[in-house]
Coordinates of C-alpha atoms and ligand atoms in Angstrom, one line a residue:
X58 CA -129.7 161.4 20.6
X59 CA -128.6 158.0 19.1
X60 CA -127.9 155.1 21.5
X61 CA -124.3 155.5 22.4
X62 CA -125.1 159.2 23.6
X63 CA -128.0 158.1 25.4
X64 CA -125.9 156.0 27.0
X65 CA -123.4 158.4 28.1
X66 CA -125.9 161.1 29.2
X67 CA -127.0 158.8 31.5
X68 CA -123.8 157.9 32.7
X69 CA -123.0 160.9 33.5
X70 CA -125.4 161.7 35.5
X71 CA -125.3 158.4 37.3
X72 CA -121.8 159.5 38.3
X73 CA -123.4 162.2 40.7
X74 CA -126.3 159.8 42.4
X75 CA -123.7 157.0 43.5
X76 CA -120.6 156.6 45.1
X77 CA -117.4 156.3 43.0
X78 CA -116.8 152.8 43.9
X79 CA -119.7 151.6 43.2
X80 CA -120.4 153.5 39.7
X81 CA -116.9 151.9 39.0
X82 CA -117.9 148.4 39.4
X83 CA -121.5 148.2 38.0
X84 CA -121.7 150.5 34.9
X85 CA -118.3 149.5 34.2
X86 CA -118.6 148.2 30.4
X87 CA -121.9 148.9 30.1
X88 CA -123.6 150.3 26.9
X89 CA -127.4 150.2 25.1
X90 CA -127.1 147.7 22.6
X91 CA -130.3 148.1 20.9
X92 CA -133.6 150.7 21.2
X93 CA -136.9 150.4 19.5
X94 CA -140.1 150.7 20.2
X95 CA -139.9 152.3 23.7
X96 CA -137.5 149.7 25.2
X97 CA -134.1 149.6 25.3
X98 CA -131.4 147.0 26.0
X99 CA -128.3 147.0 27.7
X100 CA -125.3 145.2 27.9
X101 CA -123.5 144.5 30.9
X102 CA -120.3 142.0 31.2
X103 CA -121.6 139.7 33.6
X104 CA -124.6 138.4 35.6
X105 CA -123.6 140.2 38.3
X106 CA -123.9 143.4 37.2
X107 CA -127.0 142.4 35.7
X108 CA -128.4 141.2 38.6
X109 CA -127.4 144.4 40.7
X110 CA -128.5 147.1 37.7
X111 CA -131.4 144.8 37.5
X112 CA -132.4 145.1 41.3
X113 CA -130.5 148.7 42.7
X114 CA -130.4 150.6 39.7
X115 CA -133.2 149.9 37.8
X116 CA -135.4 152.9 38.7
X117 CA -132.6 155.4 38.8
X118 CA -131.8 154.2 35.6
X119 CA -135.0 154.4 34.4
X120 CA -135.5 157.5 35.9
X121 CA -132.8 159.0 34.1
X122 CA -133.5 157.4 30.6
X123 CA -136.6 158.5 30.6
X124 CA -136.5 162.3 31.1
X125 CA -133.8 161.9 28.2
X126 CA -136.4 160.2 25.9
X127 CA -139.7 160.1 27.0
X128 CA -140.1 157.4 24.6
X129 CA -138.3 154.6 26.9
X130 CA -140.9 152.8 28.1
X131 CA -138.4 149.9 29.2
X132 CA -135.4 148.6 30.3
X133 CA -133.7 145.1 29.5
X134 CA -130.1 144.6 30.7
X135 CA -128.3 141.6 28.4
X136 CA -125.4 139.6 29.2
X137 CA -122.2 140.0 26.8
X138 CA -119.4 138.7 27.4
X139 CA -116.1 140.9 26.4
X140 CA -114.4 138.9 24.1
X141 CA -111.6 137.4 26.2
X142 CA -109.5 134.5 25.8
X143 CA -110.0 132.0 28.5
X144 CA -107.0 132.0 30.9
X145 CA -105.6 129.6 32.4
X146 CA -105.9 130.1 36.2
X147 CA -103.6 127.9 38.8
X148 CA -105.4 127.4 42.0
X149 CA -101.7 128.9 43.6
X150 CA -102.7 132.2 41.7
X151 CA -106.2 132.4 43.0
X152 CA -105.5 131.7 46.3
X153 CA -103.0 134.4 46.1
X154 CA -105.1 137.4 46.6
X155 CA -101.8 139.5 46.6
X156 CA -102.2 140.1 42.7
X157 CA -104.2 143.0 40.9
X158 CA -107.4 143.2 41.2
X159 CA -108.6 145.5 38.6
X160 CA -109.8 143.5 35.5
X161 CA -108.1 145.3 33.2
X162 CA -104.7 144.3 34.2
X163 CA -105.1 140.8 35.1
X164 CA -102.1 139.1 36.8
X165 CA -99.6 142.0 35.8
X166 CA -97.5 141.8 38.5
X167 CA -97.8 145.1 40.8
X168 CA -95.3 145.9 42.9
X169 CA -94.8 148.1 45.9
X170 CA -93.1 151.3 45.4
X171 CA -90.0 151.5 47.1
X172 CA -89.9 155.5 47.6
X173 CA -93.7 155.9 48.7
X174 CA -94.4 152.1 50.4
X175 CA -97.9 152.5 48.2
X176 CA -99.2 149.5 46.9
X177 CA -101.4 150.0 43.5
X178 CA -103.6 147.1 43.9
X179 CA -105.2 149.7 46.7
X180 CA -107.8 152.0 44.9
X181 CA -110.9 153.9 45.5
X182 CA -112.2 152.2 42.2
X183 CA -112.3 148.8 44.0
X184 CA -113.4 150.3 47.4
X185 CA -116.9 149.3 48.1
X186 CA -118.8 151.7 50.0
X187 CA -121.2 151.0 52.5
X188 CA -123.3 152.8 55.5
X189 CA -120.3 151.6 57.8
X190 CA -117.1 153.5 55.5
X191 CA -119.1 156.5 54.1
X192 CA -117.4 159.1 56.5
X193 CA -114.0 157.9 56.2
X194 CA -114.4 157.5 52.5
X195 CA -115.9 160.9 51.6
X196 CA -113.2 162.3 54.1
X197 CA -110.5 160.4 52.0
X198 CA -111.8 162.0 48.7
X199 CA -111.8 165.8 50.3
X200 CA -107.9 165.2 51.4
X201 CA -107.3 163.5 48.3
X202 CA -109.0 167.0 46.3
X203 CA -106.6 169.4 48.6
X204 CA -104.3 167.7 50.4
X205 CA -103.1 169.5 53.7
X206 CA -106.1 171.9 53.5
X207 CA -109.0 170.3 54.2
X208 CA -108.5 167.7 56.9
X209 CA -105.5 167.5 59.1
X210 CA -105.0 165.1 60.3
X211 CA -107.2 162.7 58.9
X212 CA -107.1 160.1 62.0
X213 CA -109.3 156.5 60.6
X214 CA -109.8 154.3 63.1
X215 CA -112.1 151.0 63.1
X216 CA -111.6 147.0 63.8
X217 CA -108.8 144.8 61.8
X218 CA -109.5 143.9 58.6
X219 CA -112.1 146.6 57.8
X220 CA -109.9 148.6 55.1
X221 CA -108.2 151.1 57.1
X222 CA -105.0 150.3 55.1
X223 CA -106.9 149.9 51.8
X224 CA -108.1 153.4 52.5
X225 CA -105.2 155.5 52.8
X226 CA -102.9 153.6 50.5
X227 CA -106.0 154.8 48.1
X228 CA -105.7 158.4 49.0
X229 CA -101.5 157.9 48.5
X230 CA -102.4 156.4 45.1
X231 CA -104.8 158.5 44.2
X232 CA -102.8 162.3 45.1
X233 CA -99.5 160.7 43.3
X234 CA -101.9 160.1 40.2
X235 CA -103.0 163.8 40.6
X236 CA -100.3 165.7 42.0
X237 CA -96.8 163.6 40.3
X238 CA -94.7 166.5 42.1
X239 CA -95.6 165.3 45.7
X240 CA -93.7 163.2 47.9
X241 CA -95.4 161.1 49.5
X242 CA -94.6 158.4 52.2
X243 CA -96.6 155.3 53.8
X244 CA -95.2 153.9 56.6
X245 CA -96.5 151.3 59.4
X246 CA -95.5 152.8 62.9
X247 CA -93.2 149.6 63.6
X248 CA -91.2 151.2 60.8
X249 CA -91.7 154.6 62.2
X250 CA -90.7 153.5 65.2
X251 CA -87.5 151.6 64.7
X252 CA -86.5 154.5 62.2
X253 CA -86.4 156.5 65.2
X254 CA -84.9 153.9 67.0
X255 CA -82.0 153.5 65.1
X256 CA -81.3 157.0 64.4
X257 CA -81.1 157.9 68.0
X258 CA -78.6 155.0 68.6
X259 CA -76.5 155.8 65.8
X260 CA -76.8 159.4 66.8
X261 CA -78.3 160.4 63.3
X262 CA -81.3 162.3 64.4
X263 CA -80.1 165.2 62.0
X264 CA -80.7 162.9 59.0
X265 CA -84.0 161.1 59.9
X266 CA -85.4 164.8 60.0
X267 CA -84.3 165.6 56.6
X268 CA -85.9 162.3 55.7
X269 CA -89.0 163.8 56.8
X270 CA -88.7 167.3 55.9
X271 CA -89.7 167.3 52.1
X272 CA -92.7 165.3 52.4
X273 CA -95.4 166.7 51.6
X274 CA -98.4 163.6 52.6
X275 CA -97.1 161.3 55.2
X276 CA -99.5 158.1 56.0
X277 CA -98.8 156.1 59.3
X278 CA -100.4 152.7 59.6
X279 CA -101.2 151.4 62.8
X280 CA -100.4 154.9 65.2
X281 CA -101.3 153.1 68.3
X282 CA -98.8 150.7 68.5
X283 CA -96.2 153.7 69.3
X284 CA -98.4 153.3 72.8
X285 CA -95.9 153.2 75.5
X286 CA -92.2 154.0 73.0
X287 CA -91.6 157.4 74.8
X288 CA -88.5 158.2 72.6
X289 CA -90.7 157.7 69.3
X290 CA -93.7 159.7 70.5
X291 CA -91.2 162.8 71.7
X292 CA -90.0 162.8 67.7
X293 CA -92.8 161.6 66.3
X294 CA -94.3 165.1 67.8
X295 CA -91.5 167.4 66.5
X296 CA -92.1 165.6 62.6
X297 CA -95.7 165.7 63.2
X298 CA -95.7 169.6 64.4
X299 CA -93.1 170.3 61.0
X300 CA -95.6 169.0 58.2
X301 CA -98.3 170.4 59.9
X302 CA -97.1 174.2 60.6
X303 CA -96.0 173.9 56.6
X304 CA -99.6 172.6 55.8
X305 CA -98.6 168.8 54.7
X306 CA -101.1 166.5 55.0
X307 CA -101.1 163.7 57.6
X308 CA -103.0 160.9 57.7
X309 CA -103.4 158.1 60.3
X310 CA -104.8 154.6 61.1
X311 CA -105.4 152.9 64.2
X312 CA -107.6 150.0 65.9
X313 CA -109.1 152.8 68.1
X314 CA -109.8 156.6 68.8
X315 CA -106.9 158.8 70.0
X316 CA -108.6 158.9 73.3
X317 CA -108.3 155.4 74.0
X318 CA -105.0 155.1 72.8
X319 CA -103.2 154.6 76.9
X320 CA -99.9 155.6 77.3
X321 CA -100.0 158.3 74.4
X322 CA -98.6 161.5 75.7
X323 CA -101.5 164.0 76.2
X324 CA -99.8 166.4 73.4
X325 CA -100.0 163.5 70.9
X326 CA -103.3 162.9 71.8
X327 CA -104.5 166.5 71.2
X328 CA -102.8 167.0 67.5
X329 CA -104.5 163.1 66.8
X330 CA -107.9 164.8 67.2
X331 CA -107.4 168.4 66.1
X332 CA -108.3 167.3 62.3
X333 CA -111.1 164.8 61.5
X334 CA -111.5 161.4 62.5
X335 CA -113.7 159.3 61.1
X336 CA -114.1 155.5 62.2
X337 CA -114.8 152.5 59.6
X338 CA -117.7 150.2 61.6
X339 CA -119.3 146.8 60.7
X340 CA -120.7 146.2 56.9
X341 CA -124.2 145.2 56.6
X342 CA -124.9 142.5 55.0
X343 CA -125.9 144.1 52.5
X344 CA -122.3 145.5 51.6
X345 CA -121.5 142.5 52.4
X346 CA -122.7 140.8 49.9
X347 CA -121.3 144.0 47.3
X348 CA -118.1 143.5 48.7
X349 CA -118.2 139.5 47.5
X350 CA -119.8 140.4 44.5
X351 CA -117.2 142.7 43.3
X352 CA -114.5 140.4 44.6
X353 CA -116.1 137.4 42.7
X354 CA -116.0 140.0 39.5
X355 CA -112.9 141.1 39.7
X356 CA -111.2 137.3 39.7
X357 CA -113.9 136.0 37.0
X358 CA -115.4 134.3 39.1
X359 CA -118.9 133.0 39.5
X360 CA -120.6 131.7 42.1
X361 CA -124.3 130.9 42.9
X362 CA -126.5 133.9 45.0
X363 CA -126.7 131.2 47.7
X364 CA -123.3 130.2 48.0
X365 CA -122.4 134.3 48.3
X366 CA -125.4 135.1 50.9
X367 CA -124.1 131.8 53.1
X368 CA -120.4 133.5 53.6
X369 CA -122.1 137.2 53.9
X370 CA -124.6 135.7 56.0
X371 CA -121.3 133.9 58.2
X372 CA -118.2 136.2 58.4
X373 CA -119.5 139.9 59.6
X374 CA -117.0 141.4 61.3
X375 CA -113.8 141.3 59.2
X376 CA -113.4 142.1 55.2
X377 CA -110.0 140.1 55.1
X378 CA -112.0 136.9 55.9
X379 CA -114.4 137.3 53.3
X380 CA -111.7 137.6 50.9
X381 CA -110.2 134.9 52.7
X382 CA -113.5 132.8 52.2
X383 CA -113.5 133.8 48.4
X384 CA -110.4 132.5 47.7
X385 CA -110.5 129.1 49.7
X386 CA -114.1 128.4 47.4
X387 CA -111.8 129.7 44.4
X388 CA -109.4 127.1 45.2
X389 CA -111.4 124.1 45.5
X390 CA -113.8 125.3 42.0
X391 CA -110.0 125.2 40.2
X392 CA -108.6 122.1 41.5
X393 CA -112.1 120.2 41.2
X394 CA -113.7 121.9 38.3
X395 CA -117.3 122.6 39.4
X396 CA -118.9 125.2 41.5
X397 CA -119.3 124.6 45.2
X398 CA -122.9 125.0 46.2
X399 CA -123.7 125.7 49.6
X400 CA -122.7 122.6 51.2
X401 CA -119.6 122.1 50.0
X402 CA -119.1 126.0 51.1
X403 CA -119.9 125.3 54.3
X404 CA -117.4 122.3 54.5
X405 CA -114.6 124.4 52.9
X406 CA -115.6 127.1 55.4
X407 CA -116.1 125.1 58.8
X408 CA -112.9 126.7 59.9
X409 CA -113.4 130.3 59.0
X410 CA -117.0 130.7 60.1
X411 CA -117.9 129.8 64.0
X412 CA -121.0 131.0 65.8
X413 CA -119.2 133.9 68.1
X414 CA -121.7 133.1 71.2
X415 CA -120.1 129.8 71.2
X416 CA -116.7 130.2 70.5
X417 CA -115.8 133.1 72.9
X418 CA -115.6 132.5 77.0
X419 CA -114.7 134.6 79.9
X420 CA -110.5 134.3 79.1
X421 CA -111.5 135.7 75.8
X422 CA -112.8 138.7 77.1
X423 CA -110.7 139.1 80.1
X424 CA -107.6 138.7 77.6
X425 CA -109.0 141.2 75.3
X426 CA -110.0 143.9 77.7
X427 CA -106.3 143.5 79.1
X428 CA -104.8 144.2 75.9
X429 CA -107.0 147.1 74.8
X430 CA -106.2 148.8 77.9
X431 CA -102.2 147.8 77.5
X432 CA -102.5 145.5 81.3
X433 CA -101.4 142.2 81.7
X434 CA -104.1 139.4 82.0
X435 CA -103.1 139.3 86.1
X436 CA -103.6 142.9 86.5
X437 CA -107.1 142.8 85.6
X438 CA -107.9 139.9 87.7
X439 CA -105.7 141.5 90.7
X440 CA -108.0 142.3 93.7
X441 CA -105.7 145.6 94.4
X442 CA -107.6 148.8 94.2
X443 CA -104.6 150.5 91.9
X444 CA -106.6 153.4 90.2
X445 CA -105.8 152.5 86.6
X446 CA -107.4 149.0 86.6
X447 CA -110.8 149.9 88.4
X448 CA -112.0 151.2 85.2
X449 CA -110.6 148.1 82.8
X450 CA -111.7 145.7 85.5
X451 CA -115.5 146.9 85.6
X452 CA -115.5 146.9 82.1
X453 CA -114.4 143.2 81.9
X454 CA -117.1 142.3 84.0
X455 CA -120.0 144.0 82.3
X456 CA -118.9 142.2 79.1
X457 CA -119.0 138.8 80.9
X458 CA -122.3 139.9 82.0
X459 CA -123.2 141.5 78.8
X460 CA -122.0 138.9 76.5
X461 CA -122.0 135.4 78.3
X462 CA -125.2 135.9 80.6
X463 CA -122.6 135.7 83.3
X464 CA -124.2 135.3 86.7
X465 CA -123.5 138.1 89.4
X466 CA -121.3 135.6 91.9
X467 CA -119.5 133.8 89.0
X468 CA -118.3 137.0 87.7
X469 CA -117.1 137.7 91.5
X470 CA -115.3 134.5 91.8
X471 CA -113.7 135.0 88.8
X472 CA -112.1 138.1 89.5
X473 CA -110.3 137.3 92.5
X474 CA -112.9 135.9 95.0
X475 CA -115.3 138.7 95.2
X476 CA -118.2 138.1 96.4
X477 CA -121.1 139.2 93.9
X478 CA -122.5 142.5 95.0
X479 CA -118.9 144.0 93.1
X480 CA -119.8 142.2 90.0
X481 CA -123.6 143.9 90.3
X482 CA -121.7 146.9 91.4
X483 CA -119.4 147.1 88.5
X484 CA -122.5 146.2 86.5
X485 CA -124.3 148.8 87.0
X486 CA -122.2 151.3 87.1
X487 CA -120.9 150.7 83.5
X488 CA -124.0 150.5 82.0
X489 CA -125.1 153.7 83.9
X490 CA -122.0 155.3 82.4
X491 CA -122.6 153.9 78.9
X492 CA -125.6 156.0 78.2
X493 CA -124.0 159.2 78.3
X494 CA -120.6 158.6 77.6
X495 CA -119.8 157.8 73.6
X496 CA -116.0 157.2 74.0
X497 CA -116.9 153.9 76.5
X498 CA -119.8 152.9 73.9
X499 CA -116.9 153.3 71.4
X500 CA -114.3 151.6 73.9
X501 CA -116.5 148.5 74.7
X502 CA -117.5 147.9 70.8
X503 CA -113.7 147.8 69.9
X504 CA -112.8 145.3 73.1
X505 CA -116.1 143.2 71.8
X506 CA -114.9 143.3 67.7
X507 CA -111.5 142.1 69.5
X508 CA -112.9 139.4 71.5
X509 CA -114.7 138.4 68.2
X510 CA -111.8 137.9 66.3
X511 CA -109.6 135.7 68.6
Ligands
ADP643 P1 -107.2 147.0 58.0 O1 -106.0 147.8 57.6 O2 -108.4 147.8 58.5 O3 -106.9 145.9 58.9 P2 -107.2 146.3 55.2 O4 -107.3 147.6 54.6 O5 -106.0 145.6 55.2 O6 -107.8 146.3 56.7 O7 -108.4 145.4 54.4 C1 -108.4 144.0 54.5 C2 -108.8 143.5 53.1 O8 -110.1 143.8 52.8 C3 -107.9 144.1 52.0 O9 -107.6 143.1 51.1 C4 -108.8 145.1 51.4 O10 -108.5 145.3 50.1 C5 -110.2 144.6 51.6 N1 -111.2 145.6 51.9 C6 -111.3 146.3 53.0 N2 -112.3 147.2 52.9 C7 -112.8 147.1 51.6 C8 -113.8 147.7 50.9 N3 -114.6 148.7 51.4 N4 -114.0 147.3 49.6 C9 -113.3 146.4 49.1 N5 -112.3 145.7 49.7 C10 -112.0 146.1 51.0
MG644 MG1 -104.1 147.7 58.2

């Protein structure tokens, strides 16, 4: 076996012991450049992918190298750079992080699809996967393989800015790549929505159902904000129960499971969770740090191990940011010409990054509990028994507990002059509950990744 076939052997059988995303951005470009005397060397584009190959890889690699030729004793991974002509980067265009991000096809301009709504900066390829997205990704792959057969709905749920979008505009992307003749259609449910909307006022109901007749995957963004629009939930049903009596694949997003969706009709409800769902949670830092690492790559650029652990280290709860970081360090290392180290990343990032014990207090929470539960800030606080706000108003009060150390008769004052044996009481009982109920575990993480992100 000469060098090049090594290579691909081992390749090929990488392919099966990692995910897709992450074969896709380490081995990508990656070849044995040289082999004697039991050790071989290997290129790789960039110290990144040196560095990870280096410290992930290395005994998989190895592993596999070896049992192809007993002879490799040892493994040396080499910086070469592809030849590329240095480009000349505006800071306007970096901190744009609307444009491509596969290397390949630097700053072509990509543009939304007007028939679908897909976006083809939105792959698996440059989709890192993690402990927290494993489920929701390996579902995405099955639909993707048999669209309509395997898992429908798909229903993904998880916090902003985790890459529920980025996920299904990759399964759109990826079925229109392997199945040209299907129709396909993304759309947020505002758009759903007010499509519905308009067709009932202009009394075209006929033709918004032939608009959704053909289509063979449809992809709805953001499901739970049809919470509470009872016209677009009643023919949001009848569309739903059409695809999915002829076997089209569905697939929906939302910040939260179909069960705590309130005010979504029961019937809704039900066909949300007669599929799979699969929720997207917090990254590790460890993905963290991929995720940045793969960003850096795929906008050339290069920043120290410290300056990346210091923004994986500070922004944990939200994947946007850390772009957001990326490109605000991008910026300043294109207007001023040098690297920021970690100092000057923590100046550039004083905004972004906050210690969440300080920053939240007992308005955060109360407004956050209010709005995952669709009440008004008042209602929570209102000292009325009405049924529907016992629950929402315990739970804001074991959070304040929970969270802020709240003491007992503060918590009582605070919501509507109780005296403190209802604020232990509430206490208590949601904590009780919280040990065999998942849903509320489920319901009290969202409310908290909310209050987080204020
Ligand atoms: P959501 O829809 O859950 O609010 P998005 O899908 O819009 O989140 O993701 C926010 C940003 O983070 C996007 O730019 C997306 O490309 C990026 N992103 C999210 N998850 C990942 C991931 N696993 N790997 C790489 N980039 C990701
Ligand atoms: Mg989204």
């Amino acid at each position: 076996m000469d060098k090049e076939e090594l290579w691909q052997a081992l390749l090929a059988q990488i392919q099966f012991n990692i995910s897709k995303a992450n074969f896709a951005t380490w081995f990508r470009n990656t070849n044995i450049v040289s082999k004697d005397n039991g050790g071989v060397v290997v290129s790789v584009p960039n110290n990144f992918s040196k560095e990870w190959l280096e410290n992930k890889y290395n005994k998989l690699i190895f592993k596999i190298l070896h049992s192809l030729d007993e002879e490799i004793k040892e493994i040396k991974y080499n910086v070469v750079h592809a030849e590329t002509k240095p480009k000349d980067i505006s800071a306007s265009q970096l901190i744009d992080n609307s444009y491509n991000n596969s290397p390949q096809l630097e700053f072509v301009e990509l543009k939304v699809d007007k028939e679908t709504n897909l976006n083809p900066r939105y792959t698996f390829n440059n989709f890192v996967v993690g402990p927290f997205n494993e489920l929701p990704q390996a579902a995405a792959l099955a639909v993707v393989r048999s669209p309509g057969t395997s898992y429908n709905p798909l229903f993904i749920y998880g916090g902003t800015g985790l890459g529920k979008t980025h996920l299904m505009q990759a399964i759109g992307n990826e079925i229109s790549k392997k199945f040209p003749e299907k129709k396909i259609k993304y759309l947020s449910s505002e758009k759903l929505a007010s499509g519905i909307v308009s067709s009932i006022q202009n009394r075209s109901i006929d033709k918004l159902k032939l608009l959704y007749k053909d289509i063979d995957v449809l992809i709805v963004d953001d499901i739970q904000f049809i919470a509470g629009k009872e016209k677009t939930q009643e023919e949001f049903f009848h569309i739903f129960n059409n695809l999915y009596e002829k076997n089209k694949q569905i697939i929906l997003s939302s910040d939260r499971p179909p069960k705590a969706i309130s005010s979504l009709e029961g019937r809704l409800k039900s066909r949300f969770e007669g599929g799979m769902i699969a929720d997207i949670s917090l990254p590790d830092t460890e993905t963290r740090i991929a995720i940045l690492k793969t960003k850096s790559q795929e906008k050339k650029l290069n920043f120290s191990n410290e300056v990346i652990e210091y923004v994986a280290e500070n922004i944990q709860r939200n994947i946007r940011e850390l772009e957001g970081a990326l490109n605000r360090l991008a910026a300043y290392q294109a207007l001023n010409n040098k690297t920021p180290d970690v100092e000057t990343a923590k100046t550039l990032l004083k905004n972004v990054i906050f210690s969440p014990k300080k920053a939240i207090n007992p308005d955060n929470i109360i407004k956050s509990v209010a709005s995952f539960y669709d009440l008004k800030e008042g209602d929570i606080l209102d000292v009325s028994r009405r049924k529907e706000i016992v629950k929402p108003r315990q739970v804001a009060m074991f959070i304040l507990r929970d969270e802020l150390k709240s003491s007992f008769p503060f918590i009582g004052r605070k919501f509507g002059g109780k005296d403190h044996t209802t604020a232990i009481h509430a206490y208590n009982k949601i904590s009780k509950e919280l040990e065999k109920d998942e849903n509320l575990a489920e319901e009290i993480n969202l409310i908290k990744d909310q209050i987080y992100s204020l």
